[in-house]
JSON list of C-alpha atoms in Angstrom, two decimals:
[
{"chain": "A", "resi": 1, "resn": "UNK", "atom": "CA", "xyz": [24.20, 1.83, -5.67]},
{"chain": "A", "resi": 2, "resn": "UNK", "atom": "CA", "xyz": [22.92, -1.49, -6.66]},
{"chain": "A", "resi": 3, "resn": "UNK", "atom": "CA", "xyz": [22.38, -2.34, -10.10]},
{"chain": "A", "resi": 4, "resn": "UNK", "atom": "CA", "xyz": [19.04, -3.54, -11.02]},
{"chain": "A", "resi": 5, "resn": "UNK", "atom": "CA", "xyz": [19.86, -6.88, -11.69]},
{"chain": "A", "resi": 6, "resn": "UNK", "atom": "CA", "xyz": [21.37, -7.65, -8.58]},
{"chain": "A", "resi": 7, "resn": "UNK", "atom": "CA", "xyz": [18.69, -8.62, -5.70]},
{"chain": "A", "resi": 8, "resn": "UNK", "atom": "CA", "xyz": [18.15, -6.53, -2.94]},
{"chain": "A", "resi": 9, "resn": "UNK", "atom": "CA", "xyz": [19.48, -9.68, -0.20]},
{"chain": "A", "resi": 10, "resn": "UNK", "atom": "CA", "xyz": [20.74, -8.42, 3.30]},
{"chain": "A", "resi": 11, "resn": "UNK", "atom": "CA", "xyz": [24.17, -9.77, 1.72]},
{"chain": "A", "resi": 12, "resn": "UNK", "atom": "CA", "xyz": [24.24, -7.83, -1.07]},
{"chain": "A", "resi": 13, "resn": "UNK", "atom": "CA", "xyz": [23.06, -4.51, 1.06]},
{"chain": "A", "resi": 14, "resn": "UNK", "atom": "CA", "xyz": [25.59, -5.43, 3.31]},
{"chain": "A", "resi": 15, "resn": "UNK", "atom": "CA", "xyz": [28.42, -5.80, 0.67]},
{"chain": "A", "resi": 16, "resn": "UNK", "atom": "CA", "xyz": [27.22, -2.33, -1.04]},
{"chain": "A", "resi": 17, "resn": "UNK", "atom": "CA", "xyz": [27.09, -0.44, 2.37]},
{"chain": "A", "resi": 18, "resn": "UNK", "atom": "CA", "xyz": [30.41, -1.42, 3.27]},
{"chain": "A", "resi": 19, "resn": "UNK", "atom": "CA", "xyz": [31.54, -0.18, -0.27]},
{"chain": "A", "resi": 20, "resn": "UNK", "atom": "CA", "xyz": [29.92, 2.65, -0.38]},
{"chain": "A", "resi": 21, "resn": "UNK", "atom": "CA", "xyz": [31.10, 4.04, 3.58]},
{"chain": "A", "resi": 22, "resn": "UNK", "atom": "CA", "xyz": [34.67, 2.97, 2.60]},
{"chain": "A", "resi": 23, "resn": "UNK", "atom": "CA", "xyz": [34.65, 4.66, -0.73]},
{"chain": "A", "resi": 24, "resn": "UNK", "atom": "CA", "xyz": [33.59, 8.14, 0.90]},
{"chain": "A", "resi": 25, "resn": "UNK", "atom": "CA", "xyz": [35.61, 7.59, 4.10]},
{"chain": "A", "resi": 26, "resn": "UNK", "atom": "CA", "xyz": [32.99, 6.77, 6.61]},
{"chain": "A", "resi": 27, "resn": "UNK", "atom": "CA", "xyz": [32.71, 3.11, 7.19]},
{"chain": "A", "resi": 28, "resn": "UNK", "atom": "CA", "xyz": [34.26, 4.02, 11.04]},
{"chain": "A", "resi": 29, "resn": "UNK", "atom": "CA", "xyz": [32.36, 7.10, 11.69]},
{"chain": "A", "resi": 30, "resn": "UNK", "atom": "CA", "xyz": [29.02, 5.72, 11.15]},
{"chain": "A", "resi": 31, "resn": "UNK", "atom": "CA", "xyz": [27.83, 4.65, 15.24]},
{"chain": "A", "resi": 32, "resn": "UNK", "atom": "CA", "xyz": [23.89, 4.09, 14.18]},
{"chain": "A", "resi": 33, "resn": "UNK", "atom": "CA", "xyz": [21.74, 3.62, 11.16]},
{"chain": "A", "resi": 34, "resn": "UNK", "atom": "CA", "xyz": [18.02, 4.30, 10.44]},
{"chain": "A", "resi": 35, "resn": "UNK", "atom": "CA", "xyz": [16.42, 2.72, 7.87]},
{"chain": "A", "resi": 36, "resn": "UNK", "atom": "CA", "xyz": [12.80, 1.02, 6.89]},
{"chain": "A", "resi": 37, "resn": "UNK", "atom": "CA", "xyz": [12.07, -2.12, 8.95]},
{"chain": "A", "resi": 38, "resn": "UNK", "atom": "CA", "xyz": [12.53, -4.54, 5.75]},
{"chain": "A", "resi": 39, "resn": "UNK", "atom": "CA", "xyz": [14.82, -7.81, 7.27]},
{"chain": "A", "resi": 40, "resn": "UNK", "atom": "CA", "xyz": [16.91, -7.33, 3.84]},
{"chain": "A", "resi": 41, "resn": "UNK", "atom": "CA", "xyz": [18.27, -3.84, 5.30]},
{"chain": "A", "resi": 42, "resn": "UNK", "atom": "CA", "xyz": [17.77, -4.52, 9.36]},
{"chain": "A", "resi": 43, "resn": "UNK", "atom": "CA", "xyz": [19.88, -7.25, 8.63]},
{"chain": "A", "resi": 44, "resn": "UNK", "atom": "CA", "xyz": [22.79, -5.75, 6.19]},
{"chain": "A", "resi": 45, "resn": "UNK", "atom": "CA", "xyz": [22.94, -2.68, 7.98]},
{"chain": "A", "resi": 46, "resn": "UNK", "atom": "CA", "xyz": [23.15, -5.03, 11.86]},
{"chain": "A", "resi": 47, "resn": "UNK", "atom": "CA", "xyz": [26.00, -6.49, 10.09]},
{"chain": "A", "resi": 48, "resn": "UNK", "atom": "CA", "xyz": [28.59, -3.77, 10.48]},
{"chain": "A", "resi": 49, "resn": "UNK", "atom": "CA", "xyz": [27.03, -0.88, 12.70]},
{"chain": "A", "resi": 50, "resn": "UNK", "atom": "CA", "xyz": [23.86, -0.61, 14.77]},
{"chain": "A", "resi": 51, "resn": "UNK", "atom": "CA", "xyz": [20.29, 0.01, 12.99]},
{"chain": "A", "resi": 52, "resn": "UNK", "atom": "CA", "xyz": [17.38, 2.09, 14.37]},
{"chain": "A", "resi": 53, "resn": "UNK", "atom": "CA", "xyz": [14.14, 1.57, 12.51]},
{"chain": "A", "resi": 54, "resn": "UNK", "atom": "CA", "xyz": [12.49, 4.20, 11.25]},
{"chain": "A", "resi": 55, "resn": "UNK", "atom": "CA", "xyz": [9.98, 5.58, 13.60]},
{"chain": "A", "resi": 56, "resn": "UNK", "atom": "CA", "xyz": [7.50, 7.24, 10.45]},
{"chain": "A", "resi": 57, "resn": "UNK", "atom": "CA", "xyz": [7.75, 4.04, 9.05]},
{"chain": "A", "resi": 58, "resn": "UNK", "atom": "CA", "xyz": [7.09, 1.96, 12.08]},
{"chain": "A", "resi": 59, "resn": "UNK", "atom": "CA", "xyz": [3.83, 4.22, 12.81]},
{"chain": "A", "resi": 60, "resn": "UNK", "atom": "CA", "xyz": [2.71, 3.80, 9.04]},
{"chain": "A", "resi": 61, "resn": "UNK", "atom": "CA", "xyz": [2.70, -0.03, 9.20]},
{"chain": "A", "resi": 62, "resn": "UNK", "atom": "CA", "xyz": [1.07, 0.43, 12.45]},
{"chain": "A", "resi": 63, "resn": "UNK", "atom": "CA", "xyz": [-1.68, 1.77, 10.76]},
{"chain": "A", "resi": 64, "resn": "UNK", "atom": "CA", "xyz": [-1.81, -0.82, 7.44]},
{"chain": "A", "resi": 65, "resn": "UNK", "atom": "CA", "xyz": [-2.45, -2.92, 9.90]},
{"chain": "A", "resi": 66, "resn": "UNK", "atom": "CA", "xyz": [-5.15, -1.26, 12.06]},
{"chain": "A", "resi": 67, "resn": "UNK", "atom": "CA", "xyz": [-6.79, -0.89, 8.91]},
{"chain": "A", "resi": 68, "resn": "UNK", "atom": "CA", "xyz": [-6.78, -4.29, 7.92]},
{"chain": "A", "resi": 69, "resn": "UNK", "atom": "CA", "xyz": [-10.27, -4.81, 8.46]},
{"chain": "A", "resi": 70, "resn": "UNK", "atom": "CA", "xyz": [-13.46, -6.07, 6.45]},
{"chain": "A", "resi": 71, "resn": "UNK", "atom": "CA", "xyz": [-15.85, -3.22, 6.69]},
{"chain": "A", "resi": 72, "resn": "UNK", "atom": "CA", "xyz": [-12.99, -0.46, 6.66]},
{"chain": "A", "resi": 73, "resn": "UNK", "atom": "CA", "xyz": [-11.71, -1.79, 3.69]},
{"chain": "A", "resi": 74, "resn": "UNK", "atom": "CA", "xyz": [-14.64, -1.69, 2.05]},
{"chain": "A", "resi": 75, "resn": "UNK", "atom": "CA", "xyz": [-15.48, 1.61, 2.36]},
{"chain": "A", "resi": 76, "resn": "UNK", "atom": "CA", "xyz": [-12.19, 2.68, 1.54]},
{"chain": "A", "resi": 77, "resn": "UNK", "atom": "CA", "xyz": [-12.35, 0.44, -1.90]},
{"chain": "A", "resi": 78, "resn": "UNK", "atom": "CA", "xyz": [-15.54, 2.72, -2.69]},
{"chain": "A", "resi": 79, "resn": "UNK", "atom": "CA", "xyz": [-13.91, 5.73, -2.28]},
{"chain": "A", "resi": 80, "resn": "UNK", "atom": "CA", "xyz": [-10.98, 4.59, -4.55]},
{"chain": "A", "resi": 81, "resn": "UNK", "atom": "CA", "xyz": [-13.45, 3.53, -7.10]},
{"chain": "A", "resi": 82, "resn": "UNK", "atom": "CA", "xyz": [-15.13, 6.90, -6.94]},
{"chain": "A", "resi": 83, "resn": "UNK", "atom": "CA", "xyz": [-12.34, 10.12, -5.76]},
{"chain": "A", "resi": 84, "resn": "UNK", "atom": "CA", "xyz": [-8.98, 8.47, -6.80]},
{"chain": "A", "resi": 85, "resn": "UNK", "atom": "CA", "xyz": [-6.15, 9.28, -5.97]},
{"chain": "A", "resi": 86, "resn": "UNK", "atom": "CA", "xyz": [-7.81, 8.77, -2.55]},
{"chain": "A", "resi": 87, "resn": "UNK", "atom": "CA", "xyz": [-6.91, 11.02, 0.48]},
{"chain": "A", "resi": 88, "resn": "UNK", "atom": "CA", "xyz": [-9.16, 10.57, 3.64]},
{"chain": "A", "resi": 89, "resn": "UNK", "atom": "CA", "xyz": [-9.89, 14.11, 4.18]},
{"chain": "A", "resi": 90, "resn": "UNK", "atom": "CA", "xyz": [-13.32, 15.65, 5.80]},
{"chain": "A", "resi": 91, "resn": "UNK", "atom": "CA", "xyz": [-13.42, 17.93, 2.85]},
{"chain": "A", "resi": 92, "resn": "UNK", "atom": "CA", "xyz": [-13.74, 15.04, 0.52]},
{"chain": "A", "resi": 93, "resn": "UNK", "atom": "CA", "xyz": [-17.63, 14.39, 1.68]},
{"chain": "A", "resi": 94, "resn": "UNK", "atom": "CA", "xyz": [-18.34, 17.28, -0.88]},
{"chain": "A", "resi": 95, "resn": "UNK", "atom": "CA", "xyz": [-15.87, 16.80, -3.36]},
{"chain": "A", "resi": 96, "resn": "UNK", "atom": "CA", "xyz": [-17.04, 13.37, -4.06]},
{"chain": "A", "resi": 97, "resn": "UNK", "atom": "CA", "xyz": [-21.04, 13.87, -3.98]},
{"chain": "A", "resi": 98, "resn": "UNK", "atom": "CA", "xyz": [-20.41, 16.58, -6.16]},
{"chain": "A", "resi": 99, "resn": "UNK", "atom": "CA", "xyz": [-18.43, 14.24, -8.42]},
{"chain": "A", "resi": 100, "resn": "UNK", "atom": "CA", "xyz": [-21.03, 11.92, -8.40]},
{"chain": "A", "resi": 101, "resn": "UNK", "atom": "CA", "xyz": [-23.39, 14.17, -9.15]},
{"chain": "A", "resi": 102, "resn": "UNK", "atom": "CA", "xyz": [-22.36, 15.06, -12.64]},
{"chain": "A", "resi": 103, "resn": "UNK", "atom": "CA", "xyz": [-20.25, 12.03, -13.67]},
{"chain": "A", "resi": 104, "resn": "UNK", "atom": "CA", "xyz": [-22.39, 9.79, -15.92]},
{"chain": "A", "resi": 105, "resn": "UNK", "atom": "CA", "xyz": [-21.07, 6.53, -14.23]},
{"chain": "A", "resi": 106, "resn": "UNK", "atom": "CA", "xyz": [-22.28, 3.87, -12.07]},
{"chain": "A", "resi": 107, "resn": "UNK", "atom": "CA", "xyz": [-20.48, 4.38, -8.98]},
{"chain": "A", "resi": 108, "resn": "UNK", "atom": "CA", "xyz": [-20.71, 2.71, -5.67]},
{"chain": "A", "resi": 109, "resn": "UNK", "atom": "CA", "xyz": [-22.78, 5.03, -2.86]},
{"chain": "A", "resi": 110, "resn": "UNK", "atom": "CA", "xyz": [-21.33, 5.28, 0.38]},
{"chain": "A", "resi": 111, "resn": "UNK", "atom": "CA", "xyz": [-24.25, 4.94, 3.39]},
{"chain": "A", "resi": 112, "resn": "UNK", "atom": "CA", "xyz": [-24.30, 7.45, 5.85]},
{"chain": "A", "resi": 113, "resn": "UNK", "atom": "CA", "xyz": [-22.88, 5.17, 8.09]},
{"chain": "A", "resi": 114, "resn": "UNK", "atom": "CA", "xyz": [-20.05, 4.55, 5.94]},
{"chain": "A", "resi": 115, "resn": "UNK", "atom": "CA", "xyz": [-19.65, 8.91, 5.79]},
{"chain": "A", "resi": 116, "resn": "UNK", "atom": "CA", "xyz": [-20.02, 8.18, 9.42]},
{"chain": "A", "resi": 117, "resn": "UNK", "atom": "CA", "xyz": [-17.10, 5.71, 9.71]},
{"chain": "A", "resi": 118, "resn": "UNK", "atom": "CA", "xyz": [-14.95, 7.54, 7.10]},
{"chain": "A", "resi": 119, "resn": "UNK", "atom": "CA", "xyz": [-15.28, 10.99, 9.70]},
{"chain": "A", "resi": 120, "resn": "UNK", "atom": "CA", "xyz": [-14.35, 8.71, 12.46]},
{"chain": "A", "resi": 121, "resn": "UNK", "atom": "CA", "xyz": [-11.46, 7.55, 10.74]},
{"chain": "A", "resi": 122, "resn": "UNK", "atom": "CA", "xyz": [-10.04, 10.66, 9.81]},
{"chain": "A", "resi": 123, "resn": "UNK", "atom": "CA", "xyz": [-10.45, 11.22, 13.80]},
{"chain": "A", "resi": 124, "resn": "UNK", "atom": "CA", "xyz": [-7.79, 8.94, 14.56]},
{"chain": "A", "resi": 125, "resn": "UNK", "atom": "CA", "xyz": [-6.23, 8.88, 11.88]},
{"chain": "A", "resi": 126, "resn": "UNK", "atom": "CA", "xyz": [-4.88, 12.74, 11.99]},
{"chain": "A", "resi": 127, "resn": "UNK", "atom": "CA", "xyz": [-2.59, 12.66, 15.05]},
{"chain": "A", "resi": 128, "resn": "UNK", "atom": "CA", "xyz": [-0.54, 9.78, 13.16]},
{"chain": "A", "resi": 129, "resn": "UNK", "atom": "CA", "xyz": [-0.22, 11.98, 10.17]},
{"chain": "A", "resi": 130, "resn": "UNK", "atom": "CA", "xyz": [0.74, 14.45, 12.50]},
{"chain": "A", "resi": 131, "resn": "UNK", "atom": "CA", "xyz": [3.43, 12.49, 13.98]},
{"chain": "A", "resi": 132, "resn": "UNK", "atom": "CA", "xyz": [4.77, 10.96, 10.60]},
{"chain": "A", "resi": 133, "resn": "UNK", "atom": "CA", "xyz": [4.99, 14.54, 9.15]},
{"chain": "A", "resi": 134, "resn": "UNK", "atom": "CA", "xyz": [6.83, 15.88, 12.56]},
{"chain": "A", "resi": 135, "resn": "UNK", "atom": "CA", "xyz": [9.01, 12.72, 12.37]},
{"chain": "A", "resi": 136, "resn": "UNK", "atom": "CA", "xyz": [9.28, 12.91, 8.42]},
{"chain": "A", "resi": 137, "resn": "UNK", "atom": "CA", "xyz": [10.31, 16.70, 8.86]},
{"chain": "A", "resi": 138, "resn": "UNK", "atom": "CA", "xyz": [12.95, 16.09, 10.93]}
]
């Protein structure tokens, strides 16, 4: 594995791959590779076999960036401040009024539009957790 003083550059992957497949007898039985979509490791791993990225982690960036959005991201920063670690759940709605409720802090209040949005979200959002945990499973 690399040490941590050596940088993670699609050279260095590249160098340690090849190292690493020849040391356990490998490095021409390996036909495909999956990985993240970083260019450091798309590009190490292109340079001796072919690389797949990694469908769980292709639909999670998908969503970072469908998320990447003013209002949504304010809402979300509310809920942080208030129920952290944060999971956008339905069941949360209670959890965090009733945290609210007896916590002697000044917290943000979410609207009920923002409860609105937040419901919505979870909406969409639950057949790409379903597909990252099939995926993720496998």
């Amino acid at each position: 594995m690399l040490c941590n003083d050596m940088r993670h550059t699609s050279e260095n992957l590249a160098l340690e791959l090849r190292k690493v497949t020849t040391e356990w007898g490998i490095k021409d039985k390996i036909n495909l590779a999956v990985s993240d979509n970083a260019a450091n490791i798309v590009s190490a791993i292109k340079c001796g076999m072919k690389q797949l990225g990694c469908v769980a982690h292709t639909i999670n960036l998908t969503v970072k960036d469908g998320l990447k959005n003013d209002d949504i991201q304010t809402i979300i920063n509310k809920v942080k401040e208030i129920y952290k670690p944060v999971t956008l759940k339905l069941m949360l709605e209670e959890a965090i009024k009733s945290t609210v409720a007896i916590l002697d802090k000044e917290l943000p209040i979410l609207t009920a539009v923002e409860w609105k949005t937040i419901k919505e979200l979870c909406k969409i959002l639950r057949p790409f957790e379903d597909a990252t945990k099939t995926i993720s499973g496998e």
